Coordinates of C-alpha atoms and ligand atoms in Angstrom, one line a residue:
X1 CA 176.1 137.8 52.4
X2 CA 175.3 138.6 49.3
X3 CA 175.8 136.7 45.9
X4 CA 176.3 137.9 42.4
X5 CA 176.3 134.8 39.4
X6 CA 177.4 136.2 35.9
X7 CA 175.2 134.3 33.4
X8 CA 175.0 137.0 31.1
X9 CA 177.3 134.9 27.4
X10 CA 176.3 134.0 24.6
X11 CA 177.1 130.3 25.0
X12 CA 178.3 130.1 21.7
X13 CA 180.1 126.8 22.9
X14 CA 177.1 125.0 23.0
X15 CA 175.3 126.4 19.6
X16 CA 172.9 125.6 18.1
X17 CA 171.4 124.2 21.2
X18 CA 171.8 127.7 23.2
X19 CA 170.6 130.0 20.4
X20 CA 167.4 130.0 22.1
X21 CA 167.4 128.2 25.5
X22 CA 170.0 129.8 27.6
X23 CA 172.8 126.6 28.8
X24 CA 171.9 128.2 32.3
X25 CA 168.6 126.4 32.0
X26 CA 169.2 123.0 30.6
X27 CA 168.6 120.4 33.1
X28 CA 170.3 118.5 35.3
X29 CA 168.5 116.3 36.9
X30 CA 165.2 117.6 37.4
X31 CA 166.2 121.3 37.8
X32 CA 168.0 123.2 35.2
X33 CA 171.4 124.0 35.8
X34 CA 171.2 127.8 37.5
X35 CA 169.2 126.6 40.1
X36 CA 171.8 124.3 41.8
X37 CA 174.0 126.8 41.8
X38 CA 171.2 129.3 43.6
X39 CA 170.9 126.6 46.2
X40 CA 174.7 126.3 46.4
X41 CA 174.3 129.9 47.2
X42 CA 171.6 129.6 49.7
X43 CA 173.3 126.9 51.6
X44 CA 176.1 129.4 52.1
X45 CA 173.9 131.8 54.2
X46 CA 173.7 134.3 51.4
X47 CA 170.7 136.6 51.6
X48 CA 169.8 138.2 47.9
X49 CA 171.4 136.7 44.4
X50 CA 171.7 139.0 41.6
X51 CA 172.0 137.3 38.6
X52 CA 174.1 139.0 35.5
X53 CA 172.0 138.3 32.7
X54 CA 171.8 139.6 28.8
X55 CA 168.7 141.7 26.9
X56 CA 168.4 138.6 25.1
X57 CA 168.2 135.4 27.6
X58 CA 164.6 136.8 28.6
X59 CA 163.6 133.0 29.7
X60 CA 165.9 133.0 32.9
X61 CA 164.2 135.9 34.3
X62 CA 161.1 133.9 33.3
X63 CA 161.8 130.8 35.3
X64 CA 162.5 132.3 38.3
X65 CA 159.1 134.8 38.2
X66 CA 156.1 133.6 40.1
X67 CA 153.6 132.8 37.4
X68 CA 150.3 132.3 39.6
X69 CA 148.3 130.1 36.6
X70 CA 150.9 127.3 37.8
X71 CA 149.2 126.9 40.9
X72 CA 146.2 126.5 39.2
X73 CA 147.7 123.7 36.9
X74 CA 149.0 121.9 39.2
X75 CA 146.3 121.3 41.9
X76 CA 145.8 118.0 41.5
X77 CA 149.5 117.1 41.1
X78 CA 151.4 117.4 44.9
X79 CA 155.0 116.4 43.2
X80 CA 155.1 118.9 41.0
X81 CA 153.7 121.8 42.5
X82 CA 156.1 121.4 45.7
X83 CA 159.2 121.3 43.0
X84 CA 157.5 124.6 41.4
X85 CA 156.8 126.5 45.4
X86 CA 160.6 125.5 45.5
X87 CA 161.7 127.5 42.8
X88 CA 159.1 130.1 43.5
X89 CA 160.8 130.5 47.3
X90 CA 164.2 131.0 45.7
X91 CA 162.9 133.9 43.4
X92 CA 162.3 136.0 46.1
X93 CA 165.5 136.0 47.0
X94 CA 166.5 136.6 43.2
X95 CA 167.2 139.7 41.5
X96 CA 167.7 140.7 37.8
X97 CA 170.5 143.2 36.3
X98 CA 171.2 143.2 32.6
X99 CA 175.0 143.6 31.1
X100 CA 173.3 144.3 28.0
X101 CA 176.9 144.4 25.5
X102 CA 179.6 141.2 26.2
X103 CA 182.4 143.1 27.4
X104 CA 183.9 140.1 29.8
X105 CA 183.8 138.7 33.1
X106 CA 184.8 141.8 35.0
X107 CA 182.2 144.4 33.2
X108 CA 179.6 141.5 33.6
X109 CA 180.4 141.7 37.6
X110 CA 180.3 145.3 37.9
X111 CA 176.7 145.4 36.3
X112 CA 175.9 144.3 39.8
X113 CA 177.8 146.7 41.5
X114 CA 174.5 149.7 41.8
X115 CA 172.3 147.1 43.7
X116 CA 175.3 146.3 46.7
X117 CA 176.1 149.7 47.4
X118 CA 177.1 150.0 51.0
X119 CA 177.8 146.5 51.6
X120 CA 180.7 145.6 53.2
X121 CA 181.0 142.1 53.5
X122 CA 182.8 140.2 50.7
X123 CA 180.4 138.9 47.9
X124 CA 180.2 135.4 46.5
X125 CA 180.4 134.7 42.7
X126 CA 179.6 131.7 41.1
X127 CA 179.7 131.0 37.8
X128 CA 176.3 130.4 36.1
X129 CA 178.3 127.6 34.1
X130 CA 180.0 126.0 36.6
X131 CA 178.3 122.7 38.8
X132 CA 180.7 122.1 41.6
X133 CA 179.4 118.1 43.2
X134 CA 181.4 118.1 46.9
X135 CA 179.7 116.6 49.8
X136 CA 179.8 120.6 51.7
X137 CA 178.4 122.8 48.8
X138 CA 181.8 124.8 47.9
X139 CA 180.2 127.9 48.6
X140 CA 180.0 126.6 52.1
X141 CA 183.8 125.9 52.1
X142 CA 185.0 129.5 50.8
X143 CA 182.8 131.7 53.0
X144 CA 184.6 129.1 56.4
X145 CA 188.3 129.9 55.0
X146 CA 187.0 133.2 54.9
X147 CA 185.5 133.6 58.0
X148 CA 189.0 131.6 59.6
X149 CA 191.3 134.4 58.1
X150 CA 189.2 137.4 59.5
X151 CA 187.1 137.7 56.6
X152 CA 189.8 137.3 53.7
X153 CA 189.0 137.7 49.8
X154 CA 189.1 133.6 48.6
X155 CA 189.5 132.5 45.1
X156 CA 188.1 128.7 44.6
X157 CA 191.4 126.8 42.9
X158 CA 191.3 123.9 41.2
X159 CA 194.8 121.9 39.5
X160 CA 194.9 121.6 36.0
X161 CA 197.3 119.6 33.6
X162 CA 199.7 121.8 31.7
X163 CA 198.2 121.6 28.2
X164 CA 195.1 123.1 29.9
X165 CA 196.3 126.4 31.4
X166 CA 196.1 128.2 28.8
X167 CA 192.3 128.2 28.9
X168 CA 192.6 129.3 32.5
X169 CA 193.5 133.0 34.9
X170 CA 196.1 131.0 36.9
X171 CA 197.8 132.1 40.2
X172 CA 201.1 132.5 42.0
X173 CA 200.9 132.3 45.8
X174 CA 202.2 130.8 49.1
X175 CA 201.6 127.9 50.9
X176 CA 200.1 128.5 54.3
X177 CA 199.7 125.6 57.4
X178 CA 196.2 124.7 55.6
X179 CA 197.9 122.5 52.3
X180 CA 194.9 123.4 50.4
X181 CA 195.0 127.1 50.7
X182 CA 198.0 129.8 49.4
X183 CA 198.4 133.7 50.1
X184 CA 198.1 135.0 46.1
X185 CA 201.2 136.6 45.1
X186 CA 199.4 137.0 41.3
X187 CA 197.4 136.1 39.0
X188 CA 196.9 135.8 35.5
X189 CA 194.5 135.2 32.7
X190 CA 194.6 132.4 30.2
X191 CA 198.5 132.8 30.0
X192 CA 201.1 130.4 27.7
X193 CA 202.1 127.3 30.0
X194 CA 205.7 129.3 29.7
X195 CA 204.5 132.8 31.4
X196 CA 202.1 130.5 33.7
X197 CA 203.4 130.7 37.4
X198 CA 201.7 126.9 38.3
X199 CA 199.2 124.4 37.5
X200 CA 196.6 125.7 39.8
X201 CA 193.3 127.8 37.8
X202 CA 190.7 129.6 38.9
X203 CA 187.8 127.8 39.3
X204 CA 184.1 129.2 39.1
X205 CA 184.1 130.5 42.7
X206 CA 185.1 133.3 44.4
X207 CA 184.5 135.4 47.5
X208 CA 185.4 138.6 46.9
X209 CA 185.8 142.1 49.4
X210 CA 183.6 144.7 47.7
X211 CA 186.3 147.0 46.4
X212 CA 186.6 144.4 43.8
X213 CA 183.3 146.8 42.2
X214 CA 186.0 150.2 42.5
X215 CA 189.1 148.3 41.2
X216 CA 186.9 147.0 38.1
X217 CA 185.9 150.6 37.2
X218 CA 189.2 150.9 36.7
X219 CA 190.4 147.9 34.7
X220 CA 191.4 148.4 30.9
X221 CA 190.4 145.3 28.8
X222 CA 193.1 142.7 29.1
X223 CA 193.4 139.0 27.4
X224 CA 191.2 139.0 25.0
X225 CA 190.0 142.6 25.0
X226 CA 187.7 141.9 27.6
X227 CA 187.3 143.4 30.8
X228 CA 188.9 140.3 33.3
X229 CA 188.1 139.8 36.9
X230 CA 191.1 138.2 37.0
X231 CA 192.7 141.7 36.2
X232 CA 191.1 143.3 39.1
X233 CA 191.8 140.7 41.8
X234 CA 194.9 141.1 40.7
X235 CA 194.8 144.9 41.6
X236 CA 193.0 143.8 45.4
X237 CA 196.0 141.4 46.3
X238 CA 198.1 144.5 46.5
X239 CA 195.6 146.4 49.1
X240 CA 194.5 143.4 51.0
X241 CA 195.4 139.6 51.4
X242 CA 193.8 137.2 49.1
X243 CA 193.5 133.5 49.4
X244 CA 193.5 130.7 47.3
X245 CA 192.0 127.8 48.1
X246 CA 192.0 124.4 46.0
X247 CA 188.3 123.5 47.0
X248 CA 187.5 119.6 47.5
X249 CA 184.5 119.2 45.3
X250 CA 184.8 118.9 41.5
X251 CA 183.8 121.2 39.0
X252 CA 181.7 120.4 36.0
X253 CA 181.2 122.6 33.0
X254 CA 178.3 122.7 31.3
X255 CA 179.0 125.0 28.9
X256 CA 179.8 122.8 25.7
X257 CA 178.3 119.5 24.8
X258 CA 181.0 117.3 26.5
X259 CA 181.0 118.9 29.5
X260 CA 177.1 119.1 30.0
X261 CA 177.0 114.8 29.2
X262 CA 179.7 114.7 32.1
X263 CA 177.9 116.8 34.3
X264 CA 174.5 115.0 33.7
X265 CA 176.6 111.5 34.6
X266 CA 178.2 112.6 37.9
X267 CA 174.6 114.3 38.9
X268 CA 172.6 111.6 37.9
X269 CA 173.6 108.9 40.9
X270 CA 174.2 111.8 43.1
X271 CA 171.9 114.5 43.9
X272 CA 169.3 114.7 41.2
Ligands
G1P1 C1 186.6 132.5 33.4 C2 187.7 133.3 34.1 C3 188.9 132.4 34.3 C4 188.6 131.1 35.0 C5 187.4 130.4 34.2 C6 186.9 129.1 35.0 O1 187.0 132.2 32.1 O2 188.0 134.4 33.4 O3 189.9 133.1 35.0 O4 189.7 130.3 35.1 O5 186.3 131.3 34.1 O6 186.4 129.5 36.2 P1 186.0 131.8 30.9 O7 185.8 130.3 31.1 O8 184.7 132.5 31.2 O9 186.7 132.1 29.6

């Protein structure tokens, strides 16, 4: 299995502090952010990550490029340079694409699209904002609902209160035997809490059958003229099914300042 993390914004949310230091890299815990969510990955079974990144965020391509001096440094100092052969084992697995003008979720996706040609099993995305603390890594729990439903498409759900959908792509579906997981009837992005069909948003996660790559070629810009994944799953429910499935763990943001300070709390007696 293959993965694909979009980590290619601005991160105007948390400016000043991202002008520079991409949010993908502030810490949590002793690793910065991106790398749980590479692990999360791994843990999956997934194979090769490409990460979606931007001409500009040069220092997340740095941090996960073997830089021999290191060793070197850190002879003398065993803690350290086993956290640094960690991260040095998880960039080989690691490669680079560029989506080098902000054109939304869905263009920042297909940037990945030339380096999984000919694959056929669906591909995990994870957004390079999005912490999800569960006790299985969620990853783990999409890619088993998809395995149990003959390799279905799964979109990672989460329920949200109403004066929060609008921030949201937000889904229609059906309740199958599972309570936690729904057949999507539609879905759409950041609608009004009148036009929304429920509570229940998207949530970082996905697992996605590559044709997802063909339908975004085709998708005009849509809520906010950007290019929205949410658009082109929208296209894929009506070829093959796609699930839903409200995922135990919970998500933490660390995009904007309040988010990150939540994040660092519920890592911080956890995992870090
Ligand atoms: C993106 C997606 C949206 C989803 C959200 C959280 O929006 O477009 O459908 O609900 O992530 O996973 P963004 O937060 O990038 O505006």
């Amino acid at each position: 299995m293959k993965a694909i993390i979009p980590a290619a914004g601005h991160g105007t949310r948390f400016f000043p502090a991202s002008k520079v230091i991409p949010k993908e890299l502030l810490p949590v815990g002793r690793k910065p952010a991106i790398q749980w969510i590479v692990e999360e990955a791994l843990e999956a079974g997934v194979d090769e990550v490409i990460i979606v990144t931007s001409p500009e965020k040069s220092l997340l391509r740095r941090y996960f490029t073997e830089e021999p001096i290191w060793y070197e440094r850190l002879q003398n100092k065993a803690e350290a340079k086993a956290a640094l052969e960690e991260v040095d084992l998880l960039s080989k697995r690691i490669r680079f694409v560029e989506q080098a003008e902000q054109l939304g979720l869905g263009h920042a996706v297909l940037q990945a699209a030339p380096l999984l040609k000919g694959e056929d099993e669906p591909i995990l995305i994870l957004l390079g904002d999005a912490l999800v603390l569960s006790s299985t890594p969620c990853a783990c729990e999409m890619a088993e609902i998809s395995r149990e439903n003959n390799g279905a498409s799964v979109v990672g759900l989460e329920q949200v209160p109403d004066e929060k959908v609008s921030r949201y792509g937000i889904v229609a579906g059906k309740k199958l035997e599972n309570p936690n997981v729904l057949k999507l009837t539609g879905l759409i992005e950041k609608p009004s809490l009148e036009e929304a069909p429920s509570n229940l948003a998207i949530a970082g996660r996905y697992l996605l059958h590559p044709r997802i790559f063909k339908l975004l070629e085709n998708t005009h810009a849509g809520h906010g003229g950007e290019i929205q994944l949410t658009d082109a799953i929208s296209s894929l429910l009506q070829e093959i099914p796609v699930l839903g499935f409200q995922y135990p763990g919970k998500r933490y943001d660390i995009g904007n300042p309040q988010g990150y300070l939540e994040t660092l709390n519920a890592f911080a007696g956890s995992k870090s």
